[in-house]
Coordinates of C-alpha atoms in Angstrom, one line a residue:
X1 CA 14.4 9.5 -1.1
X2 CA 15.9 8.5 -4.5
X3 CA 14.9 10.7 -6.9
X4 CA 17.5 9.3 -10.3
X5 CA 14.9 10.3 -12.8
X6 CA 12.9 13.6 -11.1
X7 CA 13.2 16.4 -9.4
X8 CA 11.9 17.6 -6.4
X9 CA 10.4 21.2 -5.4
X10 CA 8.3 22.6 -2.4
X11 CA 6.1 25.1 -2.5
X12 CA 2.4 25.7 -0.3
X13 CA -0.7 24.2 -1.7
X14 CA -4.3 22.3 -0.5
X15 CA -6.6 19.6 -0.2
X16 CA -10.0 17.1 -1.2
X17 CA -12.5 13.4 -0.5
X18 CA -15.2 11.1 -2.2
X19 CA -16.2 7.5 -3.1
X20 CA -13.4 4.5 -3.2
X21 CA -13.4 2.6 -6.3
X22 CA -9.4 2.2 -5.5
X23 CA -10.4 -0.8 -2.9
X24 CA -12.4 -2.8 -5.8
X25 CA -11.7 -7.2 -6.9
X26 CA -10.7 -6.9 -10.7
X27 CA -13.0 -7.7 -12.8
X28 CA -10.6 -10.3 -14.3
X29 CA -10.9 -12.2 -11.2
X30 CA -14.7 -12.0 -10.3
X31 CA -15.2 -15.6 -11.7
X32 CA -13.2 -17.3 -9.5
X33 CA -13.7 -20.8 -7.4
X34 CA -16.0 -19.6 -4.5
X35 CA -17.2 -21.5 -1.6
X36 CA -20.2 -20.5 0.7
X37 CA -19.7 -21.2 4.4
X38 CA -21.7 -23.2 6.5
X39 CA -23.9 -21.7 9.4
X40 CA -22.4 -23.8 12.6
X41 CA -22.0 -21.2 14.7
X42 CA -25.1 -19.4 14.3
X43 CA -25.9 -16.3 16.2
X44 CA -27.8 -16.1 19.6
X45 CA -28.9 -12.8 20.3
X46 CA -29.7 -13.9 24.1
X47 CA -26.2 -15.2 25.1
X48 CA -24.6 -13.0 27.6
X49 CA -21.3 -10.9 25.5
X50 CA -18.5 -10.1 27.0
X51 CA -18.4 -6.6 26.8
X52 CA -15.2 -5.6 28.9
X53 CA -13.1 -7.4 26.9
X54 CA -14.8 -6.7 23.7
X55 CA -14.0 -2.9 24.4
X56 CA -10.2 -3.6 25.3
X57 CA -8.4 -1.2 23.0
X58 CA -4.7 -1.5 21.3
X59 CA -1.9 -1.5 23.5
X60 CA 0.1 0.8 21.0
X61 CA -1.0 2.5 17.5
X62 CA -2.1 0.0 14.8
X63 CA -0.6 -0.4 11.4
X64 CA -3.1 -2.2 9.1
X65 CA -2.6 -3.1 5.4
X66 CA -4.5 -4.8 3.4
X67 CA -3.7 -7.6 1.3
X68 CA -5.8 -9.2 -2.0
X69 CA -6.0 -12.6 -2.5
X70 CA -6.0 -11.9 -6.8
X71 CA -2.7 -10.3 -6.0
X72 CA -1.0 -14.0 -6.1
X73 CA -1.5 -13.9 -9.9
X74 CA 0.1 -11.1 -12.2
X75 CA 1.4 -9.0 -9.3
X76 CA 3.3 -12.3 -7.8
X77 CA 2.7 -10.8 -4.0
X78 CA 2.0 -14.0 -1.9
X79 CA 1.6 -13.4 2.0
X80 CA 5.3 -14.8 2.5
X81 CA 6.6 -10.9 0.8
X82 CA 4.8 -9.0 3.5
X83 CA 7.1 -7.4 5.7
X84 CA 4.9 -7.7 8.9
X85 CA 7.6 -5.9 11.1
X86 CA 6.1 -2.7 10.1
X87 CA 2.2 -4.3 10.9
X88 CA -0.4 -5.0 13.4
X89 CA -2.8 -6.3 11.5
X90 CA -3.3 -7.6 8.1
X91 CA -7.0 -7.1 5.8
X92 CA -7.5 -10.4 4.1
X93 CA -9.6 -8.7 0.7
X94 CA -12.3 -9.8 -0.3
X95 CA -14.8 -12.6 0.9
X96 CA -18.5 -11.7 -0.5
X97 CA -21.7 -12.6 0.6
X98 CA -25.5 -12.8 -0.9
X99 CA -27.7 -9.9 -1.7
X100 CA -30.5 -12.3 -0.5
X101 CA -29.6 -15.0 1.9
X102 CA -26.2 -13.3 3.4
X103 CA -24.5 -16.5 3.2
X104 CA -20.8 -15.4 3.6
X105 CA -18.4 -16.8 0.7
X106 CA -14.5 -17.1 -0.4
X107 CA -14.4 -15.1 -3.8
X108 CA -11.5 -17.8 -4.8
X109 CA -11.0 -21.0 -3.0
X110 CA -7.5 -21.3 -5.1
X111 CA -5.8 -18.5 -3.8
X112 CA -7.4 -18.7 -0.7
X113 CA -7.4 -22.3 0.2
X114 CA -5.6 -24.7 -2.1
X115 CA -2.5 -22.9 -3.5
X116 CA 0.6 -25.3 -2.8
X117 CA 3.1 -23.0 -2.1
X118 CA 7.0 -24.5 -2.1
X119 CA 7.0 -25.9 1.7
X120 CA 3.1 -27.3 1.6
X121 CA 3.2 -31.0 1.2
X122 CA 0.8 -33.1 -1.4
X123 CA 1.1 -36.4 0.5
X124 CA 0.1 -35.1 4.4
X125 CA -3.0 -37.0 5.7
X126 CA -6.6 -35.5 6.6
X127 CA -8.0 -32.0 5.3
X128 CA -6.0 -29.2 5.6
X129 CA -5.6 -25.1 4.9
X130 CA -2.9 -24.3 2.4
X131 CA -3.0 -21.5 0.0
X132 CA -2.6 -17.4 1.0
X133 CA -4.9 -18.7 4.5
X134 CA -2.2 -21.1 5.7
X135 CA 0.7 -18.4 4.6
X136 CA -1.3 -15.9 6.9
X137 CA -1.4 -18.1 9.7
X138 CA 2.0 -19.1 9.9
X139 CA 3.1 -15.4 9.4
X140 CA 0.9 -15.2 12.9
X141 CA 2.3 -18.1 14.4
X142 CA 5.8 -16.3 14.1
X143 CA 4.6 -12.8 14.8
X144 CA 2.1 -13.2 18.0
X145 CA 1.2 -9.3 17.7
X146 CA 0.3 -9.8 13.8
X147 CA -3.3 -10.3 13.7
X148 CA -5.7 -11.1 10.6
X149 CA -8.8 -10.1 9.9
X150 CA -11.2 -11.7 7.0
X151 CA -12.5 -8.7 5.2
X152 CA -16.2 -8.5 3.2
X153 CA -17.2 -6.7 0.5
X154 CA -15.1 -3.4 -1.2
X155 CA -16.4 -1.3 -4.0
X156 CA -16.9 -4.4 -7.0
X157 CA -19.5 -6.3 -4.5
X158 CA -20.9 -3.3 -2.5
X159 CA -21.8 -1.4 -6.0
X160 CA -23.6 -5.1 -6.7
X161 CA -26.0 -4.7 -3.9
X162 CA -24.6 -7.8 -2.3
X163 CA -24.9 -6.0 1.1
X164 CA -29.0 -5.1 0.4
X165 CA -29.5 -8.1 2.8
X166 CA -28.7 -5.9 6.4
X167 CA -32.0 -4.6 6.5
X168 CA -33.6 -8.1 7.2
X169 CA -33.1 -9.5 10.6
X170 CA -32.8 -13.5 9.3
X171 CA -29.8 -12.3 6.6
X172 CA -28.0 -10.8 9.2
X173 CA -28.0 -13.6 11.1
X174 CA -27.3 -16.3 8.6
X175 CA -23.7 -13.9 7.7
X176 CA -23.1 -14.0 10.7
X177 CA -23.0 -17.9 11.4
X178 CA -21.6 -17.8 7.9
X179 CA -18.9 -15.4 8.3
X180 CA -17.9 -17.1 12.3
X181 CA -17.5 -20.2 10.3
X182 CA -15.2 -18.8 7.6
X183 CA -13.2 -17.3 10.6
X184 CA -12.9 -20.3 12.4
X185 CA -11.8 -22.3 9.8
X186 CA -9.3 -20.7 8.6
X187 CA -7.7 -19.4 11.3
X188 CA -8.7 -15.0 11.4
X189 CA -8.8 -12.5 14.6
X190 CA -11.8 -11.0 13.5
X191 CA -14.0 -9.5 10.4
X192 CA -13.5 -6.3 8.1
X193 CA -17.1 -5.1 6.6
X194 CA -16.2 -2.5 3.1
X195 CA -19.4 -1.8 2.7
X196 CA -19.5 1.1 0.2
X197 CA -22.0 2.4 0.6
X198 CA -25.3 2.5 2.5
X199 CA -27.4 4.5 0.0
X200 CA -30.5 5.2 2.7
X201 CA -30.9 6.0 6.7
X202 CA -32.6 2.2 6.1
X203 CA -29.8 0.8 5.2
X204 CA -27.7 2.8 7.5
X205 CA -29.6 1.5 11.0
X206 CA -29.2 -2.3 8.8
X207 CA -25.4 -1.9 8.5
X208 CA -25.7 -0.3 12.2
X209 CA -27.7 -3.9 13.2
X210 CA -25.0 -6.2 11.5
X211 CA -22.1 -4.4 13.3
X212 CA -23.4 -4.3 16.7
X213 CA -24.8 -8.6 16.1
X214 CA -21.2 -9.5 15.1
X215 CA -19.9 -8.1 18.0
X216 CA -21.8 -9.9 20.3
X217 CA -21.6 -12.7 18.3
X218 CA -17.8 -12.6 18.3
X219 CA -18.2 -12.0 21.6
X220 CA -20.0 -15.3 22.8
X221 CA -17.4 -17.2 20.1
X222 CA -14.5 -16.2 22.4
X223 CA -16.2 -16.9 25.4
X224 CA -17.4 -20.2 24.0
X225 CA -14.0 -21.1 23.2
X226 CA -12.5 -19.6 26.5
X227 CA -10.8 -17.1 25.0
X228 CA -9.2 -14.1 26.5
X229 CA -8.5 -12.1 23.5
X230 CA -11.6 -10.9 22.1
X231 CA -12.2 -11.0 18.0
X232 CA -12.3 -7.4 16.3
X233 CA -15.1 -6.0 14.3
X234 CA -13.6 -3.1 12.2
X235 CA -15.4 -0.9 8.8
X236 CA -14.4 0.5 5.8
X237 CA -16.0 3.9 5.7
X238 CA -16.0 6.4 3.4
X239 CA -14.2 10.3 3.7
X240 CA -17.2 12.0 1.6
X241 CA -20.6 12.6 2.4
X242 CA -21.6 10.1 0.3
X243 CA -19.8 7.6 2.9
X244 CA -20.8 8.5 6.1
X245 CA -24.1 10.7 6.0
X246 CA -26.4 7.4 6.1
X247 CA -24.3 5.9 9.4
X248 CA -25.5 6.0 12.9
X249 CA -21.9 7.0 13.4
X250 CA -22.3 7.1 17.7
X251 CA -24.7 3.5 17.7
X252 CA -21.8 1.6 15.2
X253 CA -19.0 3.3 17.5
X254 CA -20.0 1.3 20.6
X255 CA -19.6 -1.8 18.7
X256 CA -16.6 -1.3 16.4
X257 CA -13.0 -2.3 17.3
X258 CA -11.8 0.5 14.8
X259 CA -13.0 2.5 11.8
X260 CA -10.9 2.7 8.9
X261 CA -11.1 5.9 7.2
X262 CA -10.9 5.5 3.2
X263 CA -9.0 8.8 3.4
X264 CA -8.1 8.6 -0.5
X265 CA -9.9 9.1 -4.1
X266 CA -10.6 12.2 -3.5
X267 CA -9.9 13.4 -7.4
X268 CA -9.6 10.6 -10.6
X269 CA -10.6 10.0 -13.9
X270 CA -14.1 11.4 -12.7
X271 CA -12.6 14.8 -11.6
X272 CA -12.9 17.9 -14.0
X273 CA -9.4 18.9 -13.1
X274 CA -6.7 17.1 -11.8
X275 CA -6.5 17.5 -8.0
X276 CA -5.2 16.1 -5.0
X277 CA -6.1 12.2 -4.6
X278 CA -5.5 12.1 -0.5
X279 CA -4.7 15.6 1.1
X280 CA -4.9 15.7 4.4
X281 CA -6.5 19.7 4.7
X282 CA -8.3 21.8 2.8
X283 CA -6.0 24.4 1.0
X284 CA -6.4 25.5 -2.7
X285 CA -7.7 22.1 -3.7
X286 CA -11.4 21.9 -6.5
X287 CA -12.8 18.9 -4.6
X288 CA -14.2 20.0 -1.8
X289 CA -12.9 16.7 0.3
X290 CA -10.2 16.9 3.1
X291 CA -9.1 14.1 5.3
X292 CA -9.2 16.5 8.0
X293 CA -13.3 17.8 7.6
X294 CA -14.0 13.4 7.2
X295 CA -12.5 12.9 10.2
X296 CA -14.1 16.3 12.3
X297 CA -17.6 14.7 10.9
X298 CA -17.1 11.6 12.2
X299 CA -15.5 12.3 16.0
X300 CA -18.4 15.5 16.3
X301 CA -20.8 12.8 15.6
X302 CA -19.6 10.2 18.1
X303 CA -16.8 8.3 16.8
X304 CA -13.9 7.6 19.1
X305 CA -10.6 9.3 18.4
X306 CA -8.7 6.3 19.5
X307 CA -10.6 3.8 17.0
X308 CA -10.3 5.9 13.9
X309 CA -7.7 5.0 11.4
X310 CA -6.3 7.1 9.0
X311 CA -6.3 5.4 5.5
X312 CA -3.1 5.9 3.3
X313 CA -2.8 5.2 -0.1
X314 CA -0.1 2.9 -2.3
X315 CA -0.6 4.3 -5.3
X316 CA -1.2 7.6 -7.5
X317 CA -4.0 8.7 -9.4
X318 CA -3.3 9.8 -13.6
X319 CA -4.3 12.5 -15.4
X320 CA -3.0 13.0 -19.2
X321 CA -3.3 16.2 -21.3
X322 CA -2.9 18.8 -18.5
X323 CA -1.1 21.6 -17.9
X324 CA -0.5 21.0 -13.7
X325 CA -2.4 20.7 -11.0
X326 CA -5.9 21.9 -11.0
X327 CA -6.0 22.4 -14.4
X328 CA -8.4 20.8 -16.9
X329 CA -7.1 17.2 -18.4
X330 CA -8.4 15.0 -20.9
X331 CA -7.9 11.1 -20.1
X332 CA -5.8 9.2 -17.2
X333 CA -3.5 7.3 -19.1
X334 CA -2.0 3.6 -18.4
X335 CA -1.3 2.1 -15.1
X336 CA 0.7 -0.3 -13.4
X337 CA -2.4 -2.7 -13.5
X338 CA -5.1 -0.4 -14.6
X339 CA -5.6 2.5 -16.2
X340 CA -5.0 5.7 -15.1
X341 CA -3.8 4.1 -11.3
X342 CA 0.1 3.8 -10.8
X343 CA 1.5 1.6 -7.5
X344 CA 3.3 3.9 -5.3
X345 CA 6.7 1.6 -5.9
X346 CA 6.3 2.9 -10.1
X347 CA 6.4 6.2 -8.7
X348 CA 7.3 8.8 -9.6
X349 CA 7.6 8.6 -13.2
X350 CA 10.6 9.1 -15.0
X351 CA 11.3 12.5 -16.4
X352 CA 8.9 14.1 -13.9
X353 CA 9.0 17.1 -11.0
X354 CA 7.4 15.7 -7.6
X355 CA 6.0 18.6 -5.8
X356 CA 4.9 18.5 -1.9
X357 CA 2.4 21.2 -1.0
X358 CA 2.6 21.7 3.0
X359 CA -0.7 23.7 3.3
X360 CA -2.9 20.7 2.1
X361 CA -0.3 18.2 3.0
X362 CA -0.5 16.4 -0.5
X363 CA 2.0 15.8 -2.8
X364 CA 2.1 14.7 -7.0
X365 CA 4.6 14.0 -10.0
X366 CA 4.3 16.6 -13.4
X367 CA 6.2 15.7 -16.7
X368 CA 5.3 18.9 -18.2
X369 CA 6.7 17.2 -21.8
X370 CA 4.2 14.4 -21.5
X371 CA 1.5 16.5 -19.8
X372 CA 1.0 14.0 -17.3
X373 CA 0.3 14.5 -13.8
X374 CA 0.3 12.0 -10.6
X375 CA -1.2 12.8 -7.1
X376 CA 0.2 10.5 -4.5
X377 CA 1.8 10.3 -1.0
X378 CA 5.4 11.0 -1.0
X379 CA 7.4 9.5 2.4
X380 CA 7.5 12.9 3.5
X381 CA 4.3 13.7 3.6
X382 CA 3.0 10.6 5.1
X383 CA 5.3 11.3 7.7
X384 CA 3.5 14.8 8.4
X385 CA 0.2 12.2 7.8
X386 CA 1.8 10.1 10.8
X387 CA 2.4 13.4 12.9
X388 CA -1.4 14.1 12.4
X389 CA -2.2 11.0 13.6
X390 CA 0.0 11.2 17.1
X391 CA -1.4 14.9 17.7
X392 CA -5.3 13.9 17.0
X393 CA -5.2 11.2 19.5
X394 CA -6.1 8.4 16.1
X395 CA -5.5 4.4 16.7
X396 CA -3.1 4.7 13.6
X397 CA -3.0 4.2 9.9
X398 CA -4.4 2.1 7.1
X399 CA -3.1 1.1 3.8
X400 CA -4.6 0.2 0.3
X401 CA -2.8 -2.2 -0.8
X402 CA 0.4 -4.0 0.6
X403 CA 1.5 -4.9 -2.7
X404 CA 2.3 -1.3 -3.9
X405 CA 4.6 -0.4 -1.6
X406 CA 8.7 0.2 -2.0
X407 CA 11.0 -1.6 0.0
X408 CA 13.5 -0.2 2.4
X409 CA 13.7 3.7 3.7
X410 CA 11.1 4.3 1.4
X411 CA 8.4 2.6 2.0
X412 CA 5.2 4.1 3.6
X413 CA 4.2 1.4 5.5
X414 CA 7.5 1.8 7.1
X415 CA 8.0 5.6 7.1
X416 CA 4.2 5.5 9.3
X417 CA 5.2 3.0 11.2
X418 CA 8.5 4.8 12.7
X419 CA 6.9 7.7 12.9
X420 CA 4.0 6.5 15.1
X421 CA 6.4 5.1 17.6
X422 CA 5.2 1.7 19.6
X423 CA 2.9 -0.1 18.0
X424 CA 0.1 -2.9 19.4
X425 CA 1.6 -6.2 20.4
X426 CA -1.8 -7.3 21.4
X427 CA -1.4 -11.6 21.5
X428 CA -3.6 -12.8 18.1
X429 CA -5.1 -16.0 18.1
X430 CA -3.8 -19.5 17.5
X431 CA -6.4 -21.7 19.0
X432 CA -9.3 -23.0 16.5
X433 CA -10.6 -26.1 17.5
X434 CA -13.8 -25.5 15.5
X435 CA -12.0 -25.3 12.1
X436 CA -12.6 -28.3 9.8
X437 CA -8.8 -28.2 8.9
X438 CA -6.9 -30.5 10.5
X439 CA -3.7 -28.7 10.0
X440 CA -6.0 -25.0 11.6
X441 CA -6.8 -27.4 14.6
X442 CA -3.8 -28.6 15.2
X443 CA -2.0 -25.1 15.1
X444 CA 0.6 -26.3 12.1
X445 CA 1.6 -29.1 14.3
X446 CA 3.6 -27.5 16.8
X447 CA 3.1 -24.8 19.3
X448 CA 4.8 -21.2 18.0
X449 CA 7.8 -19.6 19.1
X450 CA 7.9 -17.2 21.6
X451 CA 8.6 -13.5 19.8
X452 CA 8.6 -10.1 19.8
X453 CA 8.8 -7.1 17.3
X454 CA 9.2 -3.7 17.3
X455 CA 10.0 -0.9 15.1
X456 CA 13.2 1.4 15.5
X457 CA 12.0 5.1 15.5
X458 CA 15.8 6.1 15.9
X459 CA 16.6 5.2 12.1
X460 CA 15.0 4.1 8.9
X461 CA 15.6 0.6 9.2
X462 CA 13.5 -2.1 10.4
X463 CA 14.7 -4.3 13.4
X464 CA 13.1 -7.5 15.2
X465 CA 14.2 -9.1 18.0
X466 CA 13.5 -13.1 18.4
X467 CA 13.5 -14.6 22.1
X468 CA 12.9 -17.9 20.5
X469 CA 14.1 -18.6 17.4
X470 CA 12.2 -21.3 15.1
X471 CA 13.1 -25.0 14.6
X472 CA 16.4 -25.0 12.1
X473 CA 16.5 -25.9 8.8
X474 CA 17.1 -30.2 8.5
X475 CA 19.8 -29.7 6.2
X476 CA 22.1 -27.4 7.7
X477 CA 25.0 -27.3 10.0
X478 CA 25.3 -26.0 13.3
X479 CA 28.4 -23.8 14.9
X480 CA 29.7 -22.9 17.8
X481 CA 31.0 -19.5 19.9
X482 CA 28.0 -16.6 20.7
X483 CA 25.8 -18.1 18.0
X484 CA 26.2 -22.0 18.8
X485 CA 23.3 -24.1 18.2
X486 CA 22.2 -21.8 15.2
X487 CA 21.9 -23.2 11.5
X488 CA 24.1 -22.4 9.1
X489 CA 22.5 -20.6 6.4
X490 CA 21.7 -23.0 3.0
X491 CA 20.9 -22.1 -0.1
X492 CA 18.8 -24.8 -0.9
X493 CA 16.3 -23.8 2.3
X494 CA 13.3 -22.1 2.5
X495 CA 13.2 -19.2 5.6
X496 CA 10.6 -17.4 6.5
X497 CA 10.0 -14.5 8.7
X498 CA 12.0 -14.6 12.1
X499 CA 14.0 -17.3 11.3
X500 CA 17.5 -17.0 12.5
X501 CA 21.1 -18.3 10.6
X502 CA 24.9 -17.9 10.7
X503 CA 26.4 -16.7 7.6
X504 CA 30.1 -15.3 7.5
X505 CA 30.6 -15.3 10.9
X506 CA 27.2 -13.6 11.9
X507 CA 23.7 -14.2 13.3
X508 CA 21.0 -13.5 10.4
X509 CA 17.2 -13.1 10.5
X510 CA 15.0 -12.9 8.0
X511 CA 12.5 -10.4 7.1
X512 CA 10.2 -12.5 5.1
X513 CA 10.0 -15.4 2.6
X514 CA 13.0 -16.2 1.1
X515 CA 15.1 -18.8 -0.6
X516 CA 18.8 -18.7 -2.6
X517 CA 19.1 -15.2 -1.6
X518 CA 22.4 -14.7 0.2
X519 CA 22.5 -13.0 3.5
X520 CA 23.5 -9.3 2.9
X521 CA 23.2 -5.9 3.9
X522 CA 21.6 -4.0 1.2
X523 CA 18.2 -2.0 0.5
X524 CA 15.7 -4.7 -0.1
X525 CA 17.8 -7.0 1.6
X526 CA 15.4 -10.1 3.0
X527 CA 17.5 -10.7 5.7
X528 CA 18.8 -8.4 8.8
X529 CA 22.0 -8.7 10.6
X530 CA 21.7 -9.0 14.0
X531 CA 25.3 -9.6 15.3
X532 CA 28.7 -11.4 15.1
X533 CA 29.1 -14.8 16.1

């Protein structure tokens, strides 16, 4: 850990859990182009499901991040700067749907759908994907154990009672349709619901209904399709009682591919001290949340150990006019994008102390000249997070959201992913001949190259190994000896993830979108060195 502008001291501490307004659209970008889906693949309740394949689990821990389509705009993070070397699966945030109806809709058809990135075309023939969509698919098409997942809802739409429609029968059904459709066409391995939260047992056994109808609806999809690889159904749930006390926790269970735990917001700018945001136990913390009693509610009341994932959070919580942790404050301050709510790669803040507390697991920055304090999770202590999540048997962990995290040794997406050892390599899906894209139906115009990925656990690095490296660039030069047939590295060429070049006398991959950037080794370097040619 780099630590030029604070210090770092260890001492024991605690822990804390509530409601998640962390995984909420801005309201900045609530007006955006939205599009509601058609209902072609509506729902049959009497179609035999295929329930041994629905019920096929990981073949390693999952990695999951999510990633916001209004993220594109001031935060510049388009799909193409995910490092998916360090991910199984990938939370496309948010689609919406109606209060009434349950028609499922894109929030913004720009970002999602129509975005010409620097390699899309303006002159191809027939309708086709582009925007952050198409970018996800071809990260898929390079990574075959990268899967996607369209997710519905978070804290902006859930407050707005646009899930009130699960507790009639007809609305369930019409999302569903809906929802299939949106998948289809745009090329996703299954559907996230953030539903935050049901407010009544009603609503509870509604969510419970819509869960358990998508699956089986996902279900006859594949089959219809003659797949082999069945779609996933996962949840947002919440780590307080106000998040899971309304859930027929064992019912959903038998129908869910994985619950991720929203093991975060514990203490904010609602708090009456400032507190731990995300501890894992309970130790000395005020809020009377641990990650640790969310998840002992939720596998004592039926949940499966092996479908629970452990929700990490990119970013730190404020509190101003304080005198340290669990002391009174007055205000949260500004933000990297908000107030008050710092992304993890801002932190910690210059000038301040970061403090790990190993009794809670839990960790924050103090400037005791500015009085300002930040909880958030230090690499450490989502190591000891990752630890927790070998020992208790969990599928893995979560993150909120992908474009707050560090590069290199330090980021958490990494540090978790190392420390949970081999990951899932299940095969996603590339076949959509339902999709009304031409370019979705025709899989980008070319079969995908045969790869595989995994993550060292011997060192903090990230490595990936290619069997099959992608089509070369059509303006650059070939060489000979251990690397002949490769292309020479160009300046003037777009690369991204997996694809393979000769630079000064070695083989080259890179890590992730990329262009002008020379191959190097260095910490946030895009590309990795494989060899010597």
């Amino acid at each position: 850990m780099r630590l030029s502008t604070a210090t770092l001291t260890f001492f024991g501490m605690v822990t804390s859990a509530i409601s998640t307004p962390a995984m909420m659209r801005p309201a900045q970008y609530n007006n955006a182009t939205t599009a509601n889906a058609d209902d072609r693949y509506r729902y049959d309740s009497d179609v035999q499901t295929l329930v041994a394949e629905s019920m096929a689990g990981p073949n390693g821990k999952v990695n999951i991040g999510y990633f916001v389509n209004w993220g594109i705009y001031g935060r510049n993070f388009q799909p193409q700067d995910i490092d998916v070397t360090a991910l199984t699966h990938i939370l496309y945030a948010f689609a919406d749907c109606d209060a009434t109806t349950g028609v499922a809709k894109l929030t913004d058809t720009y970002a999602d759908q129509e975005k010409h990135y620097a390699t899309d075309s303006w002159s191809e023939p027939g309708t086709n994907l582009y925007g952050a969509m198409k970018q996800l698919y071809l990260l898929k098409k390079a990574n075959r154990g990268l899967k996607t997942l369209l997710s519905f809802g978070g804290w902006t739409y859930s407050q707005s009672g646009h899930f009130n429609f699960v507790t009639n029968p007809s609305a369930r059904a019409t999302f569903i349709s809906t929802a299939i459709t949106l998948l289809e066409d745009n090329g996703f391995d299954g559907i996230d619901i953030d539903y935050e939260y049901p407010s009544s047992t009603e609503q509870g056994n509604g969510f419970a209904a819509l869960i358990a109808e998508l699956r089986t609806a996902l279900d006859n999809h594949a089959r219809n399709k003659g797949d082999v690889i069945p779609y996933l159904v996962t949840a947002a749930v919440g780590a307080g009682p106000t998040g899971y006390n309304t859930l027929p926790i064992s019912q959903l269970n038998s129908a869910l591919s994985f619950w991720n735990l929203m093991a975060y917001d514990y203490a904010g700018s609602w708090s009456t001290v400032s507190d731990d945001q995300a501890n894992l136990y309970p130790g000395q913390t005020m809020t009377g949340f641990s990650t640790e009693t969310a998840l002992n509610y939720y596998l004592s009341h039926g949940a499966s150990p092996n479908k629970v994932v452990m929700g990490i959070p990119l970013y730190g919580r404020a509190f101003t006019n304080t005198a340290g942790i669990r002391k009174p404050f007055s205000g949260v301050g500004p933000g990297s994008w908000e107030n008050g709510v710092w992304d993890y790669k801002d932190l910690p803040r210059p000038g301040s102390t970061i403090t790990e507390e190993s009794d809670s697991v839990a960790s924050y920055c103090y400037d005791a000249g500015a009085q300002t304090l930040v909880s958030y999770d230090t690499p450490n202590v989502v190591d000891k997070k990752a630890a927790y999540i070998n020992s208790r048997g969990l599928a893995g962990g979560m993150f909120w959201e992908l474009s707050n995290d560090k590069r290199g040794s330090e980021s958490l997406v990494g540090t978790v992913a190392r420390a949970l050892g081999k990951l899932d390599t299940t095969q996603n899906h590339l076949n959509y001949p339902g999709s009304k894209f031409d370019n979705i139906r025709s899989q980008m115009g070319a079969m995908p190259p045969t790869t595989t990925s995994y993550i060292s656990t011997s060192a903090p690095t990230t490595t990936v190994v290619v069997s099959t490296p992608p089509a070369s660039s059509t303006n650059s030069s070939t060489v000979g000896g251990t690397c002949a047939g490769m292309a020479a590295w160009s300046s003037t060429a777009v690369y991204t993830a997996g694809i393979q070049v000769t630079y000064a006398g070695y083989l080259w991959q890179a890590k992730w979108w990329t262009q002008g950037e020379t191959p190097r080794v260095y910490e946030g370097s895009p590309w990795n060195q494989l060899k010597s040619c």
